[in-house]
């Protein structure tokens, strides 16, 4: 789970807040090369979709994580709208490279919050 607050300085000085969470289950064991799960994000205000209309509401969808090697990970999360104030589909795709070994008890954040 990730909780965030974004504050824009200059211009209209908008503030956006929300949270995102995901749960994933390994499909290909023992190396956890493929994980599938569910991700959701709630956002209140901030980014503008149209004049006088900000992104606000809940999006939810499947998530997929693939590790072709121990140091490379690809995450894909297409999130679908659950309210009138969110885009119909938001797709988050992240390719990660790890420069070092995995830490013990490593926790990964939801894909949709890695840009915040």
Short mmCIF file of N, CA, C and O in Angstrom, two decimals, residues 10-52:
data_model
loop_
_atom_site.label_atom_id
_atom_site.label_comp_id
_atom_site.label_asym_id
_atom_site.label_seq_id
_atom_site.Cartn_x
_atom_site.Cartn_y
_atom_site.Cartn_z
N UNK A 10 3.09 27.00 -8.07
CA UNK A 10 2.99 27.88 -9.22
C UNK A 10 1.70 27.56 -9.98
O UNK A 10 1.09 26.52 -9.81
N UNK A 11 1.27 28.48 -10.77
CA UNK A 11 0.04 28.23 -11.54
C UNK A 11 -1.16 28.15 -10.62
O UNK A 11 -1.38 29.02 -9.79
N UNK A 12 -1.95 27.08 -10.75
CA UNK A 12 -3.17 26.95 -9.96
C UNK A 12 -2.95 26.32 -8.58
O UNK A 12 -3.87 26.24 -7.79
N UNK A 13 -1.75 25.84 -8.31
CA UNK A 13 -1.39 25.25 -7.01
C UNK A 13 -2.39 24.20 -6.55
O UNK A 13 -2.97 24.28 -5.48
N UNK A 14 -2.60 23.18 -7.36
CA UNK A 14 -3.52 22.09 -7.03
C UNK A 14 -2.88 21.10 -6.07
O UNK A 14 -1.68 20.90 -6.08
N UNK A 15 -3.72 20.45 -5.29
CA UNK A 15 -3.27 19.39 -4.39
C UNK A 15 -4.04 18.13 -4.73
O UNK A 15 -5.25 18.15 -4.92
N UNK A 16 -3.33 17.02 -4.81
CA UNK A 16 -3.92 15.73 -5.09
C UNK A 16 -3.47 14.77 -4.00
O UNK A 16 -2.32 14.79 -3.58
N UNK A 17 -4.37 13.93 -3.53
CA UNK A 17 -4.03 12.94 -2.50
C UNK A 17 -4.74 11.64 -2.83
O UNK A 17 -5.72 11.61 -3.56
N UNK A 18 -4.24 10.57 -2.26
CA UNK A 18 -4.89 9.29 -2.48
C UNK A 18 -4.05 8.14 -1.97
O UNK A 18 -3.08 8.33 -1.24
N UNK A 19 -4.45 6.95 -2.37
CA UNK A 19 -3.70 5.77 -1.99
C UNK A 19 -3.83 4.71 -3.08
O UNK A 19 -4.76 4.73 -3.88
N UNK A 20 -2.89 3.81 -3.11
CA UNK A 20 -2.92 2.69 -4.04
C UNK A 20 -2.46 1.44 -3.31
O UNK A 20 -1.64 1.52 -2.38
N UNK A 21 -3.01 0.33 -3.69
CA UNK A 21 -2.58 -0.92 -3.09
C UNK A 21 -2.70 -2.03 -4.11
O UNK A 21 -3.49 -1.96 -5.04
N UNK A 22 -1.88 -3.04 -3.94
CA UNK A 22 -1.94 -4.19 -4.83
C UNK A 22 -1.62 -5.45 -4.05
O UNK A 22 -0.97 -5.41 -3.00
N UNK A 23 -2.11 -6.54 -4.56
CA UNK A 23 -1.81 -7.85 -4.00
C UNK A 23 -1.48 -8.76 -5.17
O UNK A 23 -2.18 -8.76 -6.19
N UNK A 24 -0.38 -9.49 -5.04
CA UNK A 24 0.06 -10.37 -6.10
C UNK A 24 0.34 -11.76 -5.55
O UNK A 24 0.78 -11.89 -4.40
N UNK A 25 0.09 -12.76 -6.37
CA UNK A 25 0.33 -14.15 -5.99
C UNK A 25 1.26 -14.76 -7.02
O UNK A 25 1.01 -14.65 -8.23
N UNK A 26 2.36 -15.42 -6.58
CA UNK A 26 3.26 -16.05 -7.54
C UNK A 26 2.57 -17.21 -8.26
O UNK A 26 1.85 -17.99 -7.64
N UNK A 27 2.79 -17.28 -9.57
CA UNK A 27 2.22 -18.36 -10.36
C UNK A 27 3.28 -19.40 -10.70
O UNK A 27 3.02 -20.58 -10.63
N UNK A 28 4.45 -18.94 -11.08
CA UNK A 28 5.55 -19.85 -11.40
C UNK A 28 6.53 -19.90 -10.24
O UNK A 28 7.32 -18.99 -10.04
N UNK A 29 6.45 -20.93 -9.44
CA UNK A 29 7.34 -21.10 -8.31
C UNK A 29 8.50 -21.98 -8.74
O UNK A 29 8.40 -22.69 -9.72
N UNK A 30 9.63 -22.05 -8.10
CA UNK A 30 10.00 -21.41 -6.85
C UNK A 30 10.63 -20.04 -7.02
O UNK A 30 10.82 -19.32 -6.06
N UNK A 31 10.96 -19.62 -8.22
CA UNK A 31 11.68 -18.35 -8.40
C UNK A 31 10.76 -17.15 -8.56
O UNK A 31 11.22 -16.04 -8.79
N UNK A 32 9.46 -17.33 -8.49
CA UNK A 32 8.47 -16.25 -8.62
C UNK A 32 8.70 -15.44 -9.89
O UNK A 32 8.70 -14.22 -9.88
N UNK A 33 8.87 -16.14 -11.01
CA UNK A 33 9.09 -15.45 -12.29
C UNK A 33 7.84 -14.75 -12.80
O UNK A 33 7.92 -13.79 -13.54
N UNK A 34 6.66 -15.23 -12.41
CA UNK A 34 5.42 -14.63 -12.87
C UNK A 34 4.48 -14.48 -11.68
O UNK A 34 4.28 -15.42 -10.92
N UNK A 35 3.93 -13.28 -11.53
CA UNK A 35 2.97 -13.01 -10.45
C UNK A 35 1.75 -12.34 -11.08
O UNK A 35 1.88 -11.52 -11.98
N UNK A 36 0.58 -12.69 -10.59
CA UNK A 36 -0.67 -12.06 -11.03
C UNK A 36 -1.41 -11.57 -9.80
O UNK A 36 -1.22 -12.08 -8.70
N UNK A 37 -2.23 -10.56 -10.00
CA UNK A 37 -2.95 -10.03 -8.84
C UNK A 37 -3.94 -8.96 -9.22
O UNK A 37 -4.40 -8.86 -10.35
N UNK A 38 -4.23 -8.12 -8.24
CA UNK A 38 -5.22 -7.07 -8.36
C UNK A 38 -4.64 -5.78 -7.81
O UNK A 38 -3.94 -5.79 -6.79
N UNK A 39 -4.91 -4.67 -8.49
CA UNK A 39 -4.41 -3.37 -8.04
C UNK A 39 -5.55 -2.36 -8.07
O UNK A 39 -6.43 -2.43 -8.93
N UNK A 40 -5.54 -1.43 -7.13
CA UNK A 40 -6.54 -0.37 -7.10
C UNK A 40 -5.88 0.93 -6.68
O UNK A 40 -4.86 0.93 -6.01
N UNK A 41 -6.47 2.03 -7.13
CA UNK A 41 -5.96 3.35 -6.78
C UNK A 41 -7.14 4.29 -6.57
O UNK A 41 -8.07 4.31 -7.37
N UNK A 42 -7.09 5.05 -5.48
CA UNK A 42 -8.07 6.11 -5.26
C UNK A 42 -7.32 7.43 -5.27
O UNK A 42 -6.29 7.58 -4.62
N UNK A 43 -7.84 8.40 -6.00
CA UNK A 43 -7.21 9.71 -6.11
C UNK A 43 -8.27 10.79 -5.94
O UNK A 43 -9.37 10.66 -6.47
N UNK A 44 -7.92 11.82 -5.20
CA UNK A 44 -8.85 12.93 -4.96
C UNK A 44 -8.25 14.22 -5.51
O UNK A 44 -7.32 14.77 -4.93
N UNK A 45 -8.77 14.69 -6.62
CA UNK A 45 -8.35 15.97 -7.19
C UNK A 45 -7.00 15.94 -7.85
O UNK A 45 -6.35 14.92 -7.96
N UNK A 46 -6.57 17.10 -8.32
CA UNK A 46 -5.24 17.21 -8.91
C UNK A 46 -5.28 17.35 -10.42
O UNK A 46 -5.71 18.36 -10.94
N UNK A 47 -4.82 16.33 -11.15
CA UNK A 47 -4.69 16.39 -12.60
C UNK A 47 -6.03 16.70 -13.27
O UNK A 47 -7.06 16.21 -12.86
N UNK A 48 -5.96 17.49 -14.33
CA UNK A 48 -7.16 17.91 -15.04
C UNK A 48 -7.40 17.03 -16.26
O UNK A 48 -6.49 16.83 -17.06
N UNK A 49 -8.63 16.50 -16.39
CA UNK A 49 -9.02 15.74 -17.58
C UNK A 49 -9.53 16.69 -18.66
O UNK A 49 -9.21 16.56 -19.82
N UNK A 50 -10.36 17.62 -18.27
CA UNK A 50 -10.97 18.62 -19.15
C UNK A 50 -10.98 19.92 -18.35
O UNK A 50 -10.75 19.90 -17.15
N UNK A 51 -11.27 21.04 -18.97
CA UNK A 51 -11.38 22.27 -18.19
C UNK A 51 -12.41 22.10 -17.07
O UNK A 51 -13.49 21.58 -17.28
N UNK A 52 -12.04 22.49 -15.89
CA UNK A 52 -12.91 22.42 -14.70
C UNK A 52 -13.31 20.99 -14.31
O UNK A 52 -14.32 20.79 -13.66
#
